[in-house]
mmCIF file of C-alpha atoms and ligand atoms in Angstrom:
data_model
loop_
_atom_site.group_PDB
_atom_site.id
_atom_site.type_symbol
_atom_site.label_atom_id
_atom_site.label_comp_id
_atom_site.label_asym_id
_atom_site.label_seq_id
_atom_site.Cartn_x
_atom_site.Cartn_y
_atom_site.Cartn_z
ATOM 1 C CA MET O 1 35.874 7.472 11.365
ATOM 2 C CA ILE O 2 32.508 5.783 9.814
ATOM 3 C CA ARG O 3 30.367 8.516 8.497
ATOM 4 C CA ILE O 4 26.694 7.730 8.879
ATOM 5 C CA ASN O 5 24.047 8.900 6.308
ATOM 6 C CA GLU O 6 22.916 11.966 8.008
ATOM 7 C CA HIS O 7 19.457 12.176 6.651
ATOM 8 C CA TYR O 8 18.433 9.112 8.810
ATOM 9 C CA LEU O 9 18.276 11.501 11.694
ATOM 10 C CA LYS O 10 15.545 13.495 10.250
ATOM 11 C CA LEU O 11 13.446 11.077 10.554
ATOM 12 C CA GLN O 12 10.620 10.308 13.487
ATOM 13 C CA SER O 13 12.469 8.172 16.243
ATOM 14 C CA SER O 14 10.502 5.112 15.063
ATOM 15 C CA TYR O 15 8.270 4.375 12.260
ATOM 16 C CA LEU O 16 4.368 4.742 13.245
ATOM 17 C CA PHE O 17 2.963 1.143 13.397
ATOM 18 C CA ALA O 18 5.813 0.470 15.521
ATOM 19 C CA GLU O 19 5.490 3.317 17.362
ATOM 20 C CA ILE O 20 1.807 2.223 17.824
ATOM 21 C CA ALA O 21 3.233 -1.513 18.627
ATOM 22 C CA GLN O 22 5.106 -0.187 21.458
ATOM 23 C CA ARG O 23 2.112 2.408 23.032
ATOM 24 C CA VAL O 24 -0.234 -1.001 23.387
ATOM 25 C CA ARG O 25 2.104 -3.195 24.338
ATOM 26 C CA ARG O 26 2.688 -0.803 27.494
ATOM 27 C CA PHE O 27 -1.148 -0.646 27.773
ATOM 28 C CA GLN O 28 -0.763 -4.235 27.808
ATOM 29 C CA GLU O 29 1.492 -4.741 30.450
ATOM 30 C CA GLU O 30 -0.372 -2.185 32.840
ATOM 31 C CA ASN O 31 -4.069 -3.943 31.908
ATOM 32 C CA PRO O 32 -3.661 -7.635 31.771
ATOM 33 C CA GLU O 33 -7.415 -7.877 32.538
ATOM 34 C CA THR O 34 -8.337 -5.861 29.195
ATOM 35 C CA GLU O 35 -8.837 -7.755 25.796
ATOM 36 C CA VAL O 36 -7.193 -5.401 23.192
ATOM 37 C CA ILE O 37 -8.623 -5.375 20.005
ATOM 38 C CA LYS O 38 -6.657 -4.381 17.141
ATOM 39 C CA LEU O 39 -8.153 -2.446 14.157
ATOM 40 C CA GLY O 40 -4.429 -0.210 14.091
ATOM 41 C CA ILE O 41 -2.374 -2.005 11.473
ATOM 42 C CA GLY O 42 -3.797 -3.317 8.600
ATOM 43 C CA ASP O 43 -2.851 -6.832 8.556
ATOM 44 C CA VAL O 44 -5.183 -9.628 7.421
ATOM 45 C CA THR O 45 -6.394 -11.988 9.923
ATOM 46 C CA ARG O 46 -8.333 -15.124 8.126
ATOM 47 C CA ALA O 47 -6.008 -17.998 6.840
ATOM 48 C CA LEU O 48 -4.991 -17.999 3.414
ATOM 49 C CA PRO O 49 -7.031 -19.321 0.207
ATOM 50 C CA GLU O 50 -7.195 -22.989 0.310
ATOM 51 C CA ALA O 51 -5.793 -23.139 -3.343
ATOM 52 C CA CYS O 52 -2.995 -20.819 -2.308
ATOM 53 C CA VAL O 53 -2.058 -23.435 0.804
ATOM 54 C CA ARG O 54 -2.297 -26.174 -1.536
ATOM 55 C CA ALA O 55 0.056 -24.352 -4.360
ATOM 56 C CA MET O 56 2.258 -23.603 -1.580
ATOM 57 C CA HIS O 57 2.068 -27.548 -0.288
ATOM 58 C CA ASN O 58 3.088 -28.776 -3.507
ATOM 59 C CA ALA O 59 6.005 -26.352 -4.532
ATOM 60 C CA VAL O 60 7.142 -27.129 -1.318
ATOM 61 C CA ASP O 61 7.255 -31.303 -2.312
ATOM 62 C CA GLU O 62 8.929 -30.406 -5.517
ATOM 63 C CA LEU O 63 12.045 -28.849 -3.460
ATOM 64 C CA GLY O 64 11.974 -31.774 -1.194
ATOM 65 C CA ARG O 65 12.619 -34.173 -4.550
ATOM 66 C CA GLU O 66 15.918 -34.244 -6.354
ATOM 67 C CA GLU O 67 14.268 -34.122 -9.357
ATOM 68 C CA THR O 68 12.011 -31.561 -9.185
ATOM 69 C CA PHE O 69 14.387 -29.082 -7.059
ATOM 70 C CA ARG O 70 14.962 -25.533 -7.677
ATOM 71 C CA GLY O 71 17.897 -23.336 -6.933
ATOM 72 C CA TYR O 72 17.659 -19.244 -7.482
ATOM 73 C CA GLY O 73 14.885 -18.575 -9.615
ATOM 74 C CA PRO O 74 14.655 -15.001 -12.023
ATOM 75 C CA GLU O 75 15.328 -11.978 -9.971
ATOM 76 C CA GLN O 76 12.043 -10.873 -12.008
ATOM 77 C CA GLY O 77 9.792 -13.894 -11.116
ATOM 78 C CA TYR O 78 9.115 -17.146 -12.705
ATOM 79 C CA ALA O 79 7.190 -16.855 -15.984
ATOM 80 C CA PHE O 80 4.398 -18.420 -14.834
ATOM 81 C CA LEU O 81 3.311 -16.166 -12.561
ATOM 82 C CA ARG O 82 4.177 -13.067 -14.235
ATOM 83 C CA GLU O 83 2.348 -14.584 -17.566
ATOM 84 C CA ALA O 84 -0.979 -14.711 -15.024
ATOM 85 C CA ILE O 85 -0.620 -11.474 -13.687
ATOM 86 C CA ALA O 86 0.015 -10.389 -17.110
ATOM 87 C CA ARG O 87 -3.162 -11.851 -18.611
ATOM 88 C CA GLU O 88 -5.381 -11.461 -15.288
ATOM 89 C CA ASP O 89 -4.608 -8.421 -13.659
ATOM 90 C CA PHE O 90 -4.089 -5.799 -16.449
ATOM 91 C CA GLN O 91 -4.837 -7.733 -20.461
ATOM 92 C CA LYS O 92 -8.435 -8.970 -19.549
ATOM 93 C CA ARG O 93 -9.236 -5.371 -18.013
ATOM 94 C CA GLY O 94 -8.187 -3.574 -21.377
ATOM 95 C CA ALA O 95 -4.151 -2.583 -20.400
ATOM 96 C CA ASP O 96 -2.022 -3.611 -22.656
ATOM 97 C CA ILE O 97 1.006 -5.102 -19.784
ATOM 98 C CA SER O 98 3.094 -7.914 -21.232
ATOM 99 C CA GLU O 99 4.593 -9.975 -18.408
ATOM 100 C CA GLU O 100 8.134 -8.401 -19.172
ATOM 101 C CA GLU O 101 6.845 -5.456 -17.763
ATOM 102 C CA VAL O 102 5.719 -7.616 -14.277
ATOM 103 C CA PHE O 103 8.686 -7.653 -11.329
ATOM 104 C CA VAL O 104 7.641 -10.392 -8.391
ATOM 105 C CA SER O 105 8.772 -9.510 -5.398
ATOM 106 C CA ASP O 106 8.125 -9.962 -1.643
ATOM 107 C CA GLY O 107 6.393 -6.513 -1.308
ATOM 108 C CA ALA O 108 4.870 -3.583 -2.051
ATOM 109 C CA LYS O 109 6.144 -1.934 0.898
ATOM 110 C CA CYS O 110 9.798 -2.650 0.009
ATOM 111 C CA ASP O 111 9.456 -1.870 -3.890
ATOM 112 C CA THR O 112 7.952 1.007 -2.961
ATOM 113 C CA ALA O 113 10.216 2.209 -0.623
ATOM 114 C CA ASN O 114 13.316 1.137 -3.084
ATOM 115 C CA PHE O 115 11.777 2.539 -6.721
ATOM 116 C CA GLN O 116 13.002 6.232 -5.296
ATOM 117 C CA GLU O 117 16.742 4.853 -5.486
ATOM 118 C CA LEU O 118 16.729 5.052 -9.430
ATOM 119 C CA LEU O 119 15.816 9.086 -9.173
ATOM 120 C CA GLY O 120 18.111 11.687 -9.108
ATOM 121 C CA PRO O 121 18.739 12.963 -5.438
ATOM 122 C CA ASP O 122 17.402 16.229 -6.225
ATOM 123 C CA ALA O 123 14.139 15.072 -8.104
ATOM 124 C CA TYR O 124 11.397 17.002 -6.478
ATOM 125 C CA VAL O 125 8.511 15.063 -4.779
ATOM 126 C CA ALA O 126 5.155 15.342 -3.913
ATOM 127 C CA LEU O 127 3.728 13.226 -1.747
ATOM 128 C CA PRO O 128 -0.378 13.575 -0.968
ATOM 129 C CA ASP O 129 -1.089 14.615 3.140
ATOM 130 C CA PRO O 130 -2.054 12.513 4.517
ATOM 131 C CA VAL O 131 0.507 9.922 3.200
ATOM 132 C CA TYR O 132 1.464 5.861 3.489
ATOM 133 C CA PRO O 133 4.663 6.738 5.829
ATOM 134 C CA VAL O 134 6.829 4.650 3.932
ATOM 135 C CA TYR O 135 7.029 6.711 0.235
ATOM 136 C CA LEU O 136 8.021 9.967 2.719
ATOM 137 C CA ASP O 137 10.395 8.257 5.106
ATOM 138 C CA SER O 138 12.083 6.847 2.260
ATOM 139 C CA ASN O 139 13.005 9.865 0.509
ATOM 140 C CA VAL O 140 13.794 11.515 3.555
ATOM 141 C CA MET O 141 16.525 8.764 4.072
ATOM 142 C CA ALA O 142 17.806 9.538 0.083
ATOM 143 C CA GLY O 143 17.895 13.132 0.994
ATOM 144 C CA ARG O 144 15.313 14.259 -1.170
ATOM 145 C CA THR O 145 13.680 16.470 1.944
ATOM 146 C CA GLY O 146 14.987 18.810 4.311
ATOM 147 C CA ALA O 147 14.496 18.760 8.046
ATOM 148 C CA LEU O 148 11.298 18.482 9.352
ATOM 149 C CA GLN O 149 9.690 21.559 10.404
ATOM 150 C CA GLY O 150 6.562 21.515 12.653
ATOM 151 C CA ASP O 151 4.852 18.500 11.672
ATOM 152 C CA ARG O 152 6.053 18.535 7.575
ATOM 153 C CA PHE O 153 9.616 18.044 5.953
ATOM 154 C CA GLN O 154 10.844 21.089 3.701
ATOM 155 C CA GLY O 155 11.519 20.565 0.198
ATOM 156 C CA VAL O 156 8.722 18.385 -0.266
ATOM 157 C CA ARG O 157 5.659 19.258 -2.293
ATOM 158 C CA HIS O 158 2.247 17.853 0.028
ATOM 159 C CA LEU O 159 -0.672 17.837 -1.786
ATOM 160 C CA GLU O 160 -3.903 17.795 0.831
ATOM 161 C CA SER O 161 -6.121 15.330 1.087
ATOM 162 C CA THR O 162 -9.452 17.027 2.635
ATOM 163 C CA ARG O 163 -12.855 16.448 3.228
ATOM 164 C CA GLU O 164 -13.564 19.812 0.529
ATOM 165 C CA ASN O 165 -11.713 17.967 -2.506
ATOM 166 C CA GLY O 166 -13.299 14.694 -1.304
ATOM 167 C CA PHE O 167 -9.797 13.219 -0.369
ATOM 168 C CA ILE O 168 -8.589 13.436 -4.048
ATOM 169 C CA PRO O 169 -5.772 15.810 -4.774
ATOM 170 C CA ASP O 170 -5.545 17.808 -7.879
ATOM 171 C CA PRO O 171 -2.051 17.763 -9.746
ATOM 172 C CA PRO O 172 -0.647 21.146 -8.003
ATOM 173 C CA GLY O 173 0.074 24.386 -10.822
ATOM 174 C CA ASP O 174 3.536 23.961 -10.874
ATOM 175 C CA PRO O 175 5.890 21.177 -11.871
ATOM 176 C CA VAL O 176 7.117 18.066 -9.689
ATOM 177 C CA ASP O 177 9.489 15.490 -10.380
ATOM 178 C CA VAL O 178 7.633 12.566 -8.878
ATOM 179 C CA ILE O 179 3.997 11.998 -7.555
ATOM 180 C CA TYR O 180 3.025 9.291 -5.193
ATOM 181 C CA LEU O 181 -0.630 8.097 -5.429
ATOM 182 C CA CYS O 182 -2.335 5.483 -3.883
ATOM 183 C CA PHE O 183 -5.776 4.444 -4.604
ATOM 184 C CA PRO O 184 -8.148 3.024 -3.099
ATOM 185 C CA ASN O 185 -6.259 5.107 -0.717
ATOM 186 C CA ASN O 186 -4.110 4.362 2.479
ATOM 187 C CA PRO O 187 -5.303 5.962 4.931
ATOM 188 C CA THR O 188 -8.404 7.896 3.420
ATOM 189 C CA GLY O 189 -9.689 4.669 1.635
ATOM 190 C CA ALA O 190 -11.044 7.297 -1.143
ATOM 191 C CA ALA O 191 -11.089 5.486 -4.363
ATOM 192 C CA ILE O 192 -10.276 7.412 -7.559
ATOM 193 C CA GLY O 193 -12.348 7.573 -11.154
ATOM 194 C CA HIS O 194 -11.129 7.703 -14.103
ATOM 195 C CA GLU O 195 -11.651 11.191 -15.023
ATOM 196 C CA ASP O 196 -9.055 12.142 -11.969
ATOM 197 C CA LEU O 197 -6.493 9.991 -12.894
ATOM 198 C CA LYS O 198 -6.847 10.790 -16.302
ATOM 199 C CA LYS O 199 -5.740 14.377 -14.994
ATOM 200 C CA TRP O 200 -2.574 13.195 -13.230
ATOM 201 C CA VAL O 201 -1.698 11.185 -16.124
ATOM 202 C CA ASP O 202 -1.690 14.452 -18.421
ATOM 203 C CA TYR O 203 0.156 16.445 -15.837
ATOM 204 C CA ALA O 204 2.895 14.018 -15.535
ATOM 205 C CA ARG O 205 2.959 14.040 -19.551
ATOM 206 C CA GLU O 206 2.885 17.694 -19.668
ATOM 207 C CA ASN O 207 5.908 18.225 -17.174
ATOM 208 C CA ARG O 208 7.860 14.447 -17.674
ATOM 209 C CA ALA O 209 6.835 13.710 -14.324
ATOM 210 C CA LEU O 210 6.487 9.559 -12.864
ATOM 211 C CA ILE O 211 3.796 8.874 -10.844
ATOM 212 C CA LEU O 212 4.533 5.878 -8.399
ATOM 213 C CA TYR O 213 1.286 4.219 -8.170
ATOM 214 C CA ASP O 214 0.022 1.883 -5.620
ATOM 215 C CA ALA O 215 -3.014 -0.401 -6.091
ATOM 216 C CA ALA O 216 -1.922 -2.552 -3.223
ATOM 217 C CA TYR O 217 -5.775 -2.491 -2.265
ATOM 218 C CA GLU O 218 -7.505 -2.981 -6.133
ATOM 219 C CA ALA O 219 -8.674 -5.680 -5.163
ATOM 220 C CA PHE O 220 -11.007 -4.199 -2.901
ATOM 221 C CA ILE O 221 -12.679 -2.094 -5.553
ATOM 222 C CA ARG O 222 -16.508 -3.253 -5.636
ATOM 223 C CA ASP O 223 -17.457 -0.298 -7.869
ATOM 224 C CA ASP O 224 -17.093 -1.507 -11.832
ATOM 225 C CA SER O 225 -17.098 2.539 -13.330
ATOM 226 C CA LEU O 226 -13.637 2.878 -10.626
ATOM 227 C CA PRO O 227 -10.435 2.084 -12.447
ATOM 228 C CA ARG O 228 -8.009 -0.949 -10.821
ATOM 229 C CA SER O 229 -4.790 0.062 -12.583
ATOM 230 C CA ILE O 230 -3.509 3.197 -13.728
ATOM 231 C CA TYR O 231 -2.607 1.806 -17.075
ATOM 232 C CA GLU O 232 -6.430 1.602 -17.862
ATOM 233 C CA VAL O 233 -5.515 5.764 -18.744
ATOM 234 C CA PRO O 234 -4.222 6.105 -22.426
ATOM 235 C CA GLY O 235 -0.787 7.224 -21.985
ATOM 236 C CA ALA O 236 -0.271 6.022 -18.685
ATOM 237 C CA LYS O 237 2.406 3.645 -19.457
ATOM 238 C CA GLU O 238 4.819 6.028 -20.804
ATOM 239 C CA VAL O 239 4.742 7.844 -17.017
ATOM 240 C CA ALA O 240 3.698 5.575 -14.473
ATOM 241 C CA VAL O 241 5.009 2.591 -12.435
ATOM 242 C CA GLU O 242 2.455 0.624 -10.332
ATOM 243 C CA PHE O 243 2.701 -1.360 -7.348
ATOM 244 C CA ARG O 244 0.375 -4.284 -6.225
ATOM 245 C CA SER O 245 0.497 -6.796 -3.364
ATOM 246 C CA PHE O 246 -0.660 -10.259 -2.825
ATOM 247 C CA SER O 247 -1.033 -9.208 1.039
ATOM 248 C CA LYS O 248 -4.306 -8.017 1.639
ATOM 249 C CA THR O 249 -5.456 -9.437 -1.959
ATOM 250 C CA ALA O 250 -5.277 -13.281 -0.720
ATOM 251 C CA GLY O 251 -3.976 -12.521 3.183
ATOM 252 C CA PHE O 252 -0.290 -12.913 2.129
ATOM 253 C CA THR O 253 1.044 -10.254 4.913
ATOM 254 C CA GLY O 254 2.986 -13.359 6.440
ATOM 255 C CA ALA O 255 3.816 -15.114 3.442
ATOM 256 C CA ARG O 256 5.025 -12.190 0.896
ATOM 257 C CA CYS O 257 4.869 -11.663 -2.769
ATOM 258 C CA ALA O 258 4.058 -9.085 -4.378
ATOM 259 C CA TYR O 259 4.829 -7.488 -7.768
ATOM 260 C CA THR O 260 5.794 -4.063 -9.971
ATOM 261 C CA VAL O 261 4.764 -3.601 -13.278
ATOM 262 C CA VAL O 262 7.309 -0.931 -15.225
ATOM 263 C CA PRO O 263 6.203 -0.318 -18.519
ATOM 264 C CA LYS O 264 9.092 -0.488 -21.416
ATOM 265 C CA GLU O 265 7.922 3.101 -22.280
ATOM 266 C CA CYS O 266 8.392 4.358 -19.142
ATOM 267 C CA THR O 267 11.164 6.841 -19.034
ATOM 268 C CA GLY O 268 12.893 9.603 -16.717
ATOM 269 C CA TYR O 269 15.747 11.909 -18.169
ATOM 270 C CA THR O 270 19.168 12.242 -17.593
ATOM 271 C CA SER O 271 20.917 15.839 -16.453
ATOM 272 C CA GLN O 272 21.084 16.260 -20.453
ATOM 273 C CA GLY O 273 17.705 15.439 -20.901
ATOM 274 C CA GLU O 274 18.060 12.256 -22.556
ATOM 275 C CA ALA O 275 15.970 9.456 -22.090
ATOM 276 C CA VAL O 276 16.048 6.318 -20.058
ATOM 277 C CA SER O 277 14.300 3.538 -19.509
ATOM 278 C CA LEU O 278 13.528 2.968 -15.965
ATOM 279 C CA HIS O 279 12.360 -0.478 -16.744
ATOM 280 C CA GLY O 280 16.273 -1.243 -17.285
ATOM 281 C CA LEU O 281 16.769 0.530 -14.733
ATOM 282 C CA TRP O 282 14.937 -1.334 -12.040
ATOM 283 C CA LEU O 283 15.788 -4.886 -13.759
ATOM 284 C CA ARG O 284 19.822 -3.960 -13.237
ATOM 285 C CA ARG O 285 18.729 -2.433 -9.640
ATOM 286 C CA GLN O 286 16.706 -5.917 -9.031
ATOM 287 C CA SER O 287 18.987 -8.480 -10.700
ATOM 288 C CA THR O 288 21.713 -6.562 -8.130
ATOM 289 C CA LYS O 289 20.012 -6.685 -5.196
ATOM 290 C CA PHE O 290 17.164 -9.471 -5.362
ATOM 291 C CA ASN O 291 16.921 -12.607 -5.416
ATOM 292 C CA GLY O 292 13.579 -13.273 -6.360
ATOM 293 C CA ALA O 293 10.730 -14.335 -4.220
ATOM 294 C CA SER O 294 10.673 -17.965 -2.801
ATOM 295 C CA TYR O 295 9.216 -20.517 -4.932
ATOM 296 C CA PRO O 296 6.612 -21.380 -2.660
ATOM 297 C CA MET O 297 5.064 -18.017 -2.410
ATOM 298 C CA GLN O 298 5.216 -17.570 -6.394
ATOM 299 C CA ARG O 299 3.190 -20.917 -7.080
ATOM 300 C CA ALA O 300 0.714 -19.697 -3.984
ATOM 301 C CA ALA O 301 0.109 -16.398 -5.581
ATOM 302 C CA GLU O 302 -0.218 -18.164 -9.424
ATOM 303 C CA ALA O 303 -3.275 -20.076 -7.608
ATOM 304 C CA VAL O 304 -5.086 -16.600 -6.847
ATOM 305 C CA TYR O 305 -5.349 -16.732 -10.436
ATOM 306 C CA SER O 306 -7.492 -20.361 -11.100
ATOM 307 C CA ARG O 307 -10.600 -20.301 -10.588
ATOM 308 C CA GLU O 308 -11.197 -21.595 -7.373
ATOM 309 C CA GLY O 309 -8.381 -19.413 -6.118
ATOM 310 C CA ALA O 310 -9.988 -16.691 -7.658
ATOM 311 C CA GLU O 311 -13.513 -17.322 -6.123
ATOM 312 C CA GLN O 312 -11.923 -17.981 -2.477
ATOM 313 C CA VAL O 313 -10.042 -14.610 -2.800
ATOM 314 C CA ARG O 314 -13.471 -12.848 -3.420
ATOM 315 C CA GLU O 315 -15.239 -14.739 -0.494
ATOM 316 C CA LEU O 316 -11.663 -13.072 1.220
ATOM 317 C CA ILE O 317 -12.164 -9.492 0.330
ATOM 318 C CA ASP O 318 -16.299 -9.814 0.881
ATOM 319 C CA PHE O 319 -15.935 -10.688 3.748
ATOM 320 C CA TYR O 320 -13.649 -7.691 4.966
ATOM 321 C CA LEU O 321 -15.543 -5.551 3.163
ATOM 322 C CA ALA O 322 -18.748 -6.749 5.277
ATOM 323 C CA ASN O 323 -16.625 -5.811 8.544
ATOM 324 C CA ALA O 324 -15.678 -2.661 6.938
ATOM 325 C CA SER O 325 -19.605 -1.829 6.254
ATOM 326 C CA ILE O 326 -20.202 -2.385 9.855
ATOM 327 C CA VAL O 327 -17.413 0.190 11.276
ATOM 328 C CA LEU O 328 -18.761 2.495 8.418
ATOM 329 C CA SER O 329 -22.239 2.230 9.671
ATOM 330 C CA GLN O 330 -21.272 2.428 13.645
ATOM 331 C CA MET O 331 -19.123 5.489 12.924
ATOM 332 C CA ARG O 332 -22.345 7.160 11.300
ATOM 333 C CA SER O 333 -24.496 6.362 13.596
ATOM 334 C CA LEU O 334 -22.340 7.986 15.869
ATOM 335 C CA GLY O 335 -22.309 11.106 14.008
ATOM 336 C CA LEU O 336 -19.057 10.823 12.732
ATOM 337 C CA THR O 337 -17.994 11.768 9.363
ATOM 338 C CA CYS O 338 -16.137 8.732 7.259
ATOM 339 C CA SER O 339 -14.309 8.520 3.682
ATOM 340 C CA GLY O 340 -13.656 5.098 2.871
ATOM 341 C CA GLY O 341 -15.291 1.794 3.605
ATOM 342 C CA GLU O 342 -16.560 1.153 0.271
ATOM 343 C CA ASN O 343 -14.293 0.068 -2.135
ATOM 344 C CA SER O 344 -11.520 0.073 1.037
ATOM 345 C CA PRO O 345 -10.503 -1.676 4.060
ATOM 346 C CA TYR O 346 -10.145 1.453 5.611
ATOM 347 C CA ILE O 347 -12.281 3.909 7.142
ATOM 348 C CA TRP O 348 -10.895 7.413 7.875
ATOM 349 C CA VAL O 349 -13.068 8.764 10.727
ATOM 350 C CA HIS O 350 -13.118 12.452 11.588
ATOM 351 C CA ALA O 351 -12.647 12.783 14.995
ATOM 352 C CA GLY O 352 -13.354 16.246 15.656
ATOM 353 C CA ARG O 353 -10.622 16.260 18.065
ATOM 354 C CA ASP O 354 -6.587 16.014 18.609
ATOM 355 C CA SER O 355 -6.104 12.538 16.847
ATOM 356 C CA LYS O 356 -4.055 10.908 19.688
ATOM 357 C CA GLU O 357 -6.256 11.958 22.100
ATOM 358 C CA MET O 358 -8.975 9.860 20.280
ATOM 359 C CA PHE O 359 -6.561 7.196 19.810
ATOM 360 C CA GLU O 360 -5.489 7.290 23.435
ATOM 361 C CA LEU O 361 -9.327 7.164 24.398
ATOM 362 C CA LEU O 362 -10.062 4.399 22.458
ATOM 363 C CA LEU O 363 -7.375 2.265 23.950
ATOM 364 C CA SER O 364 -7.622 3.250 27.500
ATOM 365 C CA ARG O 365 -11.349 3.084 27.788
ATOM 366 C CA ALA O 366 -12.762 0.787 25.058
ATOM 367 C CA GLY O 367 -9.808 -1.249 25.015
ATOM 368 C CA VAL O 368 -9.430 -0.629 20.806
ATOM 369 C CA VAL O 369 -6.329 0.207 18.981
ATOM 370 C CA CYS O 370 -7.211 2.499 15.921
ATOM 371 C CA THR O 371 -4.422 4.791 13.987
ATOM 372 C CA PRO O 372 -3.828 7.791 15.156
ATOM 373 C CA GLY O 373 -4.477 9.972 11.698
ATOM 374 C CA ILE O 374 -1.296 12.041 12.616
ATOM 375 C CA GLY O 375 1.116 9.649 12.076
ATOM 376 C CA PHE O 376 0.266 9.941 8.013
ATOM 377 C CA GLY O 377 0.326 14.075 8.003
ATOM 378 C CA SER O 378 -0.604 16.674 9.272
ATOM 379 C CA CYS O 379 -3.878 16.754 7.041
ATOM 380 C CA GLY O 380 -4.574 13.920 9.510
ATOM 381 C CA ARG O 381 -4.389 15.764 12.935
ATOM 382 C CA GLU O 382 -7.963 15.630 13.049
ATOM 383 C CA TYR O 383 -8.538 12.103 11.981
ATOM 384 C CA ILE O 384 -8.499 8.485 12.852
ATOM 385 C CA ARG O 385 -7.957 5.268 10.757
ATOM 386 C CA ILE O 386 -9.793 2.172 11.450
ATOM 387 C CA SER O 387 -8.720 -0.818 9.556
ATOM 388 C CA ALA O 388 -11.296 -3.545 8.789
ATOM 389 C CA PHE O 389 -8.729 -6.425 8.755
ATOM 390 C CA ASN O 390 -10.878 -8.850 11.927
ATOM 391 C CA SER O 391 -12.661 -11.240 12.868
ATOM 392 C CA ARG O 392 -16.297 -10.274 12.762
ATOM 393 C CA ARG O 393 -16.671 -11.124 16.694
ATOM 394 C CA ASN O 394 -13.972 -8.346 17.192
ATOM 395 C CA ILE O 395 -15.113 -6.012 15.011
ATOM 396 C CA GLU O 396 -18.653 -6.089 16.672
ATOM 397 C CA THR O 397 -17.353 -6.236 20.077
ATOM 398 C CA ALA O 398 -14.827 -3.227 19.413
ATOM 399 C CA MET O 399 -18.244 -1.056 17.846
ATOM 400 C CA GLU O 400 -19.932 -1.831 20.487
ATOM 401 C CA ARG O 401 -17.273 -0.851 22.943
ATOM 402 C CA ILE O 402 -16.878 2.501 20.897
ATOM 403 C CA GLY O 403 -20.703 3.234 21.147
ATOM 404 C CA LYS O 404 -20.607 3.437 24.899
ATOM 405 C CA VAL O 405 -17.552 5.490 25.398
ATOM 406 C CA LEU O 406 -18.537 8.004 22.553
HETATM 407 C C1 MLT Y 501 -1.027 -0.556 6.909
HETATM 408 O O1 MLT Y 501 -1.757 -0.436 8.065
HETATM 409 O O2 MLT Y 501 -0.861 0.769 6.601
HETATM 410 C C2 MLT Y 501 -0.492 -0.851 6.287
HETATM 411 O O3 MLT Y 501 -0.913 -2.715 6.730
HETATM 412 C C3 MLT Y 501 1.131 -1.076 6.156
HETATM 413 C C4 MLT Y 501 1.566 -1.807 5.182
HETATM 414 O O4 MLT Y 501 1.442 -2.361 4.138
HETATM 415 O O5 MLT Y 501 2.924 -2.189 5.075
#
């Protein structure tokens, strides 16, 4: 008899965004005349930067010719991309990351979900609440939590991100083994400063803990005083892994390319307290289970760092940030308190009522899809998340419709 991994049975029946998509599909079937505007899942809507498209075309042509054809690439990614990443995203900002510490992949979602495989089965996990569900669900699947009780899984440390702490939790008073942080945050849009980030790095160093730092929205930071990478904090290389993505930066949600930085100094421990490099373990894991992101996508990602590509990416992000500012000002003019929307494509709105009720109200009366905050954790119970990823026309229409309903 084949036994299943029963930890899967602890999960909610479906993944948050799949559940919302199903609800929206049902609404559309019942209301075919309503033009639904989707500001739920953070999926980009604008075309890829021209520089990336050209690079992709050239790469496809190379694959189509015998003399330039390539088969399997290196599992960690091609040197041309890893070098560009290390130089442009880290070394130029004073963070001492080498190309060997960069692992190219096809998505930050899978990297953040997979990385926990390297951790002991009994690692004590600390997660923000609200949180991007992937961090929690992947640890539930691995058996690192107890059962769901009410809105929360037992055996996990919840770091409450609330209005009172500006949605930036402080390190706990007691030791945990692994901490997930995401800044600019999904879903609250909060961006962390150097001082607060240093508190976390110091905590991890004191407790020999590991920080899994998701910086997928780093490109939205426009305030130059904010850190873009955790490695801008001294000592972070020993205790932090950073996840980045081209999805939101350059519109690659459909194209797929991302990367994870695992510094060579970054350390985990055996049950005997012996130090082990996580870099070596991740290399072993990736070379066993992954065959690399596709060559055309890696060439397209490389183009993000060309002068032309960088300008086009900046224009893309400016566009979504301008959308975010339209959402933010409409929500505020309706008297709602918000976080995010600056240095972030997400606006976290205090709905002042049950988040699912607000989701239903906006869907049924305004034909606008948002994400109910409860889907990100119990601290999101009275919040909704609005994504700025859409056309200007749709953002303006959605805000107008919401204005009429509220
Ligand atoms: C979100 O809406 O939170 C993100 O788009 C999900 C993701 O990046 O996987």
